[in-house]
mmCIF file of C-alpha atoms and ligand atoms in Angstrom:
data_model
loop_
_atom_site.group_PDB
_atom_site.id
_atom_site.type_symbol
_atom_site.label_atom_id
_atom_site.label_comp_id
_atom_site.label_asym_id
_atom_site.label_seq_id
_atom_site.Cartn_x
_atom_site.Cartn_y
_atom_site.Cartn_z
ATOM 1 C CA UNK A 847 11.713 58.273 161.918
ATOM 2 C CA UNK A 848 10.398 58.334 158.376
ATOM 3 C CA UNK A 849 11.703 54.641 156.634
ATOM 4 C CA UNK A 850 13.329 56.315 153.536
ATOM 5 C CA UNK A 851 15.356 58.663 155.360
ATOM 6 C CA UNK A 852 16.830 55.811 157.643
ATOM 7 C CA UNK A 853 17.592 53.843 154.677
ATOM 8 C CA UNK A 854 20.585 56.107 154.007
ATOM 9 C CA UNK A 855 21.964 55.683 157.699
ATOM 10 C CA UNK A 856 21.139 51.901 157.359
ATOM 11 C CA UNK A 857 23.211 52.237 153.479
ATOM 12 C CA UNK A 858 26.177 53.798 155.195
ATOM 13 C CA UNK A 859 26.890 51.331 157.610
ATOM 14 C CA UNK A 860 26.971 48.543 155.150
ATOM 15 C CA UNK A 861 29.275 50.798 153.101
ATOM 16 C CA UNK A 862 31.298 51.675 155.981
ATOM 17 C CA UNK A 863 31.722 47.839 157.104
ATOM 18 C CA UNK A 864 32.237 46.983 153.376
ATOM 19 C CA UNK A 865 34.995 48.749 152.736
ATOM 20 C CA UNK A 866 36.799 47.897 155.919
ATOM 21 C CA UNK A 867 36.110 44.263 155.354
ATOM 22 C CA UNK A 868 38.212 44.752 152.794
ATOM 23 C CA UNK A 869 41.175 46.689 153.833
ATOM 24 C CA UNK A 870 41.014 47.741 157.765
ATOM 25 C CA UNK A 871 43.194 50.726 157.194
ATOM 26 C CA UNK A 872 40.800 52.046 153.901
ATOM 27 C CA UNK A 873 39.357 55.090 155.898
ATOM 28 C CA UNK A 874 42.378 55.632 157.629
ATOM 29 C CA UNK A 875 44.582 55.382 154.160
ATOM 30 C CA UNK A 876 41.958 58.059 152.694
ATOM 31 C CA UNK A 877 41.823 60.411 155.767
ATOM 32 C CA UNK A 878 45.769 61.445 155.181
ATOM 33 C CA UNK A 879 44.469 63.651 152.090
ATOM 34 C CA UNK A 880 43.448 63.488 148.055
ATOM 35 C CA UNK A 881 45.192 63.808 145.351
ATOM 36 C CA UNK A 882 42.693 62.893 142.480
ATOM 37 C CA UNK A 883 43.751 62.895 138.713
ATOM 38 C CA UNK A 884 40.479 64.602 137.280
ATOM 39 C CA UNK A 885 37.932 67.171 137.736
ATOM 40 C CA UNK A 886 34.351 66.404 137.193
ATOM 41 C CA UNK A 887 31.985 69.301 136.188
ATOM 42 C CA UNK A 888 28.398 67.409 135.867
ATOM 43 C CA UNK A 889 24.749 67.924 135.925
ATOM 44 C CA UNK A 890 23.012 67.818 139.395
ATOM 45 C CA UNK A 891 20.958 64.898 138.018
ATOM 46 C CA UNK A 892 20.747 62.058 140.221
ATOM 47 C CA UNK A 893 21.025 59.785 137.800
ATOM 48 C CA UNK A 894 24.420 60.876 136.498
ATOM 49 C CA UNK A 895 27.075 59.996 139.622
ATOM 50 C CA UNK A 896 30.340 60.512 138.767
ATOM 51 C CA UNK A 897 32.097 57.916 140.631
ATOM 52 C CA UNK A 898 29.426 55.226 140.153
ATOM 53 C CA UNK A 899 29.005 56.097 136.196
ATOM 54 C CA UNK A 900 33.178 55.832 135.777
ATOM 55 C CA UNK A 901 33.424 52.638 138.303
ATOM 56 C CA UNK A 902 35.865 54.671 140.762
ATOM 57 C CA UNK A 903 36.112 55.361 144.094
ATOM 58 C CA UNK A 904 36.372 58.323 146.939
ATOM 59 C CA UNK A 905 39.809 60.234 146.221
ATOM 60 C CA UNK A 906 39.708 59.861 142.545
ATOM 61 C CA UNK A 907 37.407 62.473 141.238
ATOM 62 C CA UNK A 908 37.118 66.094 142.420
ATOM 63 C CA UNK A 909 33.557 66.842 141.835
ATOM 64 C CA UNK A 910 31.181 69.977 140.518
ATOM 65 C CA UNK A 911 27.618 69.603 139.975
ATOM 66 C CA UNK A 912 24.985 72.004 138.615
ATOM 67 C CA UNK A 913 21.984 72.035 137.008
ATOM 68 C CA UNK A 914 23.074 71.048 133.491
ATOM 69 C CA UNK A 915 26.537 71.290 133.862
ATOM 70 C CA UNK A 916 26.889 75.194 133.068
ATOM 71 C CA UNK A 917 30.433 76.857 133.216
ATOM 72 C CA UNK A 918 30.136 80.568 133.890
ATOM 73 C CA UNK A 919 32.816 82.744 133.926
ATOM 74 C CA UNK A 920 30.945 84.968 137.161
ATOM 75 C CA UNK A 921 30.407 81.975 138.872
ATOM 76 C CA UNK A 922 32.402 82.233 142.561
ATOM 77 C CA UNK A 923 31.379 78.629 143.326
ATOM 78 C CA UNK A 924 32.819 76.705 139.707
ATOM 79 C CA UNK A 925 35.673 78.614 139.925
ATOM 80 C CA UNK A 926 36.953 78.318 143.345
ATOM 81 C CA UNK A 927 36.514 74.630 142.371
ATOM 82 C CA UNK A 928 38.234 74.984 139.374
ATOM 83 C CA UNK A 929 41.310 77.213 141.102
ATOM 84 C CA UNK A 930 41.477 74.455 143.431
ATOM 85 C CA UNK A 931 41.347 71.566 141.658
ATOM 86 C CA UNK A 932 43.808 73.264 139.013
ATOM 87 C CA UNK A 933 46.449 74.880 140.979
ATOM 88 C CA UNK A 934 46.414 72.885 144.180
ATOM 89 C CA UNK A 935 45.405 69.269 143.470
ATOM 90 C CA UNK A 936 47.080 69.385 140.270
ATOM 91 C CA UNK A 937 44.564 67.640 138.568
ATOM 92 C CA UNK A 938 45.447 66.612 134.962
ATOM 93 C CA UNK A 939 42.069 66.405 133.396
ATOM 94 C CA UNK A 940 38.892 67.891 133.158
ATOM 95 C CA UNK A 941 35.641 66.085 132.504
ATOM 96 C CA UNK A 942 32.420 68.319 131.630
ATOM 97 C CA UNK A 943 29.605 65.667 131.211
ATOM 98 C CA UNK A 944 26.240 66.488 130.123
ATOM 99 C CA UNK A 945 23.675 63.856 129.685
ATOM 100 C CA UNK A 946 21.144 62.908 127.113
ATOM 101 C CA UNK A 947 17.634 63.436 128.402
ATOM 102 C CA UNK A 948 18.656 66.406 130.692
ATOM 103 C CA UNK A 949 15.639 68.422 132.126
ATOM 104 C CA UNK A 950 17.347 71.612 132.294
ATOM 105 C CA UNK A 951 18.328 71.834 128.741
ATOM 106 C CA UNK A 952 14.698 70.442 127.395
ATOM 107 C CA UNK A 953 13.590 73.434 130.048
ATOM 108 C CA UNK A 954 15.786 75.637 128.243
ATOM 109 C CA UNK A 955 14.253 75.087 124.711
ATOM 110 C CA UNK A 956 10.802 75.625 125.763
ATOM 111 C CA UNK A 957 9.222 79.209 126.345
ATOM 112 C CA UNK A 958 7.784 77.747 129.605
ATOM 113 C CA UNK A 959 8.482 79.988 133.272
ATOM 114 C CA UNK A 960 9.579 77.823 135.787
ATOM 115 C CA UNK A 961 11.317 80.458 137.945
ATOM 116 C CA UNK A 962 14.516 81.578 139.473
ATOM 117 C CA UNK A 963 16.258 78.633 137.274
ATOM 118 C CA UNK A 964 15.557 80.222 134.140
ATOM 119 C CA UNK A 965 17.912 82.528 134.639
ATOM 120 C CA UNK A 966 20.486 79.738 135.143
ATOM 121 C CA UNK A 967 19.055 77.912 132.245
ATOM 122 C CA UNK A 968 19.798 80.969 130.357
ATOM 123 C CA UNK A 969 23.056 79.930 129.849
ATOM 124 C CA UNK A 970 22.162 77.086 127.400
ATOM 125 C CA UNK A 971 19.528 79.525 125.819
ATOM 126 C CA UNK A 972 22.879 81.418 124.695
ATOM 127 C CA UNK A 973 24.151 78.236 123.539
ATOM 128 C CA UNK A 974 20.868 77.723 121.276
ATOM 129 C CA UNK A 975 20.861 81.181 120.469
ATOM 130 C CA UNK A 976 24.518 80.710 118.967
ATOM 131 C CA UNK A 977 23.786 77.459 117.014
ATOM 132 C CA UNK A 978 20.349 78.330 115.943
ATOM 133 C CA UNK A 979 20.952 77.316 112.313
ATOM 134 C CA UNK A 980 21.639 74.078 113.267
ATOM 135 C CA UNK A 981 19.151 73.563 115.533
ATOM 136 C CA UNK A 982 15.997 74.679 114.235
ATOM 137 C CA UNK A 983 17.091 72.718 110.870
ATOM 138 C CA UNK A 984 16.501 69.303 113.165
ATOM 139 C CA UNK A 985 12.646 68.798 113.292
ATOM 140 C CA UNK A 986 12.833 65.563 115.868
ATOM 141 C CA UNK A 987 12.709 67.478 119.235
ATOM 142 C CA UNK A 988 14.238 64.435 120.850
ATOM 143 C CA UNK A 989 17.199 64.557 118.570
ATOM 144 C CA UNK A 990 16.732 68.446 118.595
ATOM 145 C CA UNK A 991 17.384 68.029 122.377
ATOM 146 C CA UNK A 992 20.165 65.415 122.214
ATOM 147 C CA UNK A 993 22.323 67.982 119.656
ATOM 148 C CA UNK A 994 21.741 70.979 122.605
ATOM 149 C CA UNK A 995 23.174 68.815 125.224
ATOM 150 C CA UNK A 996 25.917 68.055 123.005
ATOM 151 C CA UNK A 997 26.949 71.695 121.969
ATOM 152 C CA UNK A 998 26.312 72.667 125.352
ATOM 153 C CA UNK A 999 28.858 70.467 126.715
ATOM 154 C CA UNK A 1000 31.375 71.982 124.302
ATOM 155 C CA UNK A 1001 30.425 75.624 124.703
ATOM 156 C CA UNK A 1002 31.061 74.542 128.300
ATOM 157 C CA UNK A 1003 34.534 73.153 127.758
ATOM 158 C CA UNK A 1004 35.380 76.065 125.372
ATOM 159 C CA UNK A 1005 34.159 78.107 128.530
ATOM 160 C CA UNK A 1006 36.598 76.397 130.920
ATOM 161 C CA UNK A 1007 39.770 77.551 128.584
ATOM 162 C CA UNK A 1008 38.634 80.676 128.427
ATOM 163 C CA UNK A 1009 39.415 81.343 132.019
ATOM 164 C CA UNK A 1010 42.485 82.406 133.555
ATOM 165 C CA UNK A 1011 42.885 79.168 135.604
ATOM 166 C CA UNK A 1012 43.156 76.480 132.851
ATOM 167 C CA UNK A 1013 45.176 79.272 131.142
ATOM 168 C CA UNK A 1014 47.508 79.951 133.897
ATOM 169 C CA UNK A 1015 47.806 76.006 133.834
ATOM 170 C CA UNK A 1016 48.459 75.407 130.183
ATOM 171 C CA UNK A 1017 51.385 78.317 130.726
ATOM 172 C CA UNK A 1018 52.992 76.077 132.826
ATOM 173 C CA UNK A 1019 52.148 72.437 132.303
ATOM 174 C CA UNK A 1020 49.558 70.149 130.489
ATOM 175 C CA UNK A 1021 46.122 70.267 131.182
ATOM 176 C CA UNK A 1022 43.508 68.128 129.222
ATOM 177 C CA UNK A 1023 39.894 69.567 128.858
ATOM 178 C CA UNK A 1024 37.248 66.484 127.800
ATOM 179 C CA UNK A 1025 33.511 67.132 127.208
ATOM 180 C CA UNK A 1026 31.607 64.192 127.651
ATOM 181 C CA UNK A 1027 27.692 63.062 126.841
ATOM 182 C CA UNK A 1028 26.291 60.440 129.213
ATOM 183 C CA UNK A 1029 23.217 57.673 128.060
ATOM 184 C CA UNK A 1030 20.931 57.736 130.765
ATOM 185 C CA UNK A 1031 19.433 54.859 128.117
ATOM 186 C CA UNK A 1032 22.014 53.046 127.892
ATOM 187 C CA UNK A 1033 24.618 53.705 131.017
ATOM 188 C CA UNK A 1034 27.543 54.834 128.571
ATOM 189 C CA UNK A 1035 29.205 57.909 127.746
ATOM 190 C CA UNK A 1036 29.808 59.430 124.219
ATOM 191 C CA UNK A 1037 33.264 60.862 124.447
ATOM 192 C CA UNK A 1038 32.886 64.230 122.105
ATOM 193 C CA UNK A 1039 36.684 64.553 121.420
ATOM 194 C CA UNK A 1040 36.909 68.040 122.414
ATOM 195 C CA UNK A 1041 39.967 68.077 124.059
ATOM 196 C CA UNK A 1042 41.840 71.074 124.437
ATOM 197 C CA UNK A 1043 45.364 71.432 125.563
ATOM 198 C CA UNK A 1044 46.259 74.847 124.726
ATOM 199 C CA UNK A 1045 44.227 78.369 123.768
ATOM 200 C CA UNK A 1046 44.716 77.300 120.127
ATOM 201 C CA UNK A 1047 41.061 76.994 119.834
ATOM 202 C CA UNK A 1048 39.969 79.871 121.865
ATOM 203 C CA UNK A 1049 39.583 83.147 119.995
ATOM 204 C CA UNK A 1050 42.273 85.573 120.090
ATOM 205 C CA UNK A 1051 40.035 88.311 122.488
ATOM 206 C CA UNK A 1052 40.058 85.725 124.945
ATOM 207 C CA UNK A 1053 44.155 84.719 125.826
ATOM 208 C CA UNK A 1054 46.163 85.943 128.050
ATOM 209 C CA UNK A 1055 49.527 87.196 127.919
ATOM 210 C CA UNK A 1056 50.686 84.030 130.370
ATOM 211 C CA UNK A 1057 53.859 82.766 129.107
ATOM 212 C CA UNK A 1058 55.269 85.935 128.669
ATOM 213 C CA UNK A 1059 54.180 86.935 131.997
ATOM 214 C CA UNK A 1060 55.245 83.734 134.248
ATOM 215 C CA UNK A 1061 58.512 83.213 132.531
ATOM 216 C CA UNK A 1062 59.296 86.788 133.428
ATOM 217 C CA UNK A 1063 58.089 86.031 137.169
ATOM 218 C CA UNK A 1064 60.421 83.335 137.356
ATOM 219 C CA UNK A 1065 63.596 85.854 135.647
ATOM 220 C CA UNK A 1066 62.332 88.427 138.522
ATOM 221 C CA UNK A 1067 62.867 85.542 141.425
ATOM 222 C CA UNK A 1068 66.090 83.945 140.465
ATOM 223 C CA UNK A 1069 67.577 87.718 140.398
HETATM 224 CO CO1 CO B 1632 20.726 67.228 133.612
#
């Protein structure tokens, strides 16, 4: 069999045998179930792992990855992640972490056809199309780049409390939404300090009627 592909079998062994070396009962321990504190909504990137990156381990991060760490609303995948992650893990943050040096988004800025993926890539063509101004106004296409990635990151976490599942949440308990920028130069992230904890920040066209409508669920049961 082809040498790189066994490599991985060879890798998991040592990882398996590592880990039991140092606690016999670690795979049994994780088997009984997950309860992880944080979402992770990343690029596909292989250089951007979220456990490796953030020095944890299996059972601490519920993972999504896409190319260029896109939130859409129509998106069955994301938000079947999200509704799980949300409503039955009870996770109590959520991490969207873009990365500087990100293919998709230098794809995005170009005029170039690469295929299918456009139409994902689309997405952050919106989000250029939205901060235009600001964009075109930064000659450096490097630094051009780097400020997409960024805004992208918080059009995606402005995307994520737009939906009815970190809304449905934040009716009922916290919920902190982070958007992160990771180095690929440099191995760290750039915490963008876009937490949200409530709609505040969302515009009024996109909040629900939540409170209202869960506290009288909760009148309607204890009748
Ligand atoms: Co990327």
């Amino acid at each position: 069999m082809e040498k790189s592909y066994q490599k991985l079998i060879q890798g998991n062994k040592l990882y398996a045998e590592t880990r039991l070396f140092q606690d016999p009962d670690y795979f049994k321990k994780l088997s009984k179930g997950q309860t992880p504190t944080y979402l992770w909504i990343g690029c596909s990137d292989s250089r951007v792992p979220a456990n490796e990156i953030t020095s944890t381990r299996s059972g601490e991060i519920f993972v999504h990855r896409n190319i260029a760490n896109v939130v859409v609303h129509t998106d069955s995948n994301l938000l079947s992640v999200l509704e799980y992650a949300v409503r039955y893990l009870v996770v109590k943050h959520i991490i969207v972490c873009g990365h500087y040096g990100c293919g998709g988004v230098a794809a995005a800025m170009t005029n170039t056809y690469h295929g299918y993926v456009d139409n994902w890539l689309r997405n952050i063509k919106d989000v250029y199309h939205k901060n235009f101004i600001e964009l075109d106004a930064i000659e450096d296409e490097v630094q051009r780049a780097n400020r997409l990635t960024e805004l992208n990151v918080i059009e995606q976490v402005r995307n994520l409390a737009k939906t009815t599942i970190v809304q449905r949440a934040w009716a009922e308990r916290e919920l902190h939404l982070h958007g992160w920028v990771y180095g690929l130069h440099n191995g760290l992230v750039k915490d963008l300090s876009v937490i949200h904890n409530s709609s505040e920040n969302i515009d009024q066209i996109y909040r629900y009627e939540l409170e209202h409508k869960l506290l009288s669920n909760a009148a309607h049961q204890q009748k």
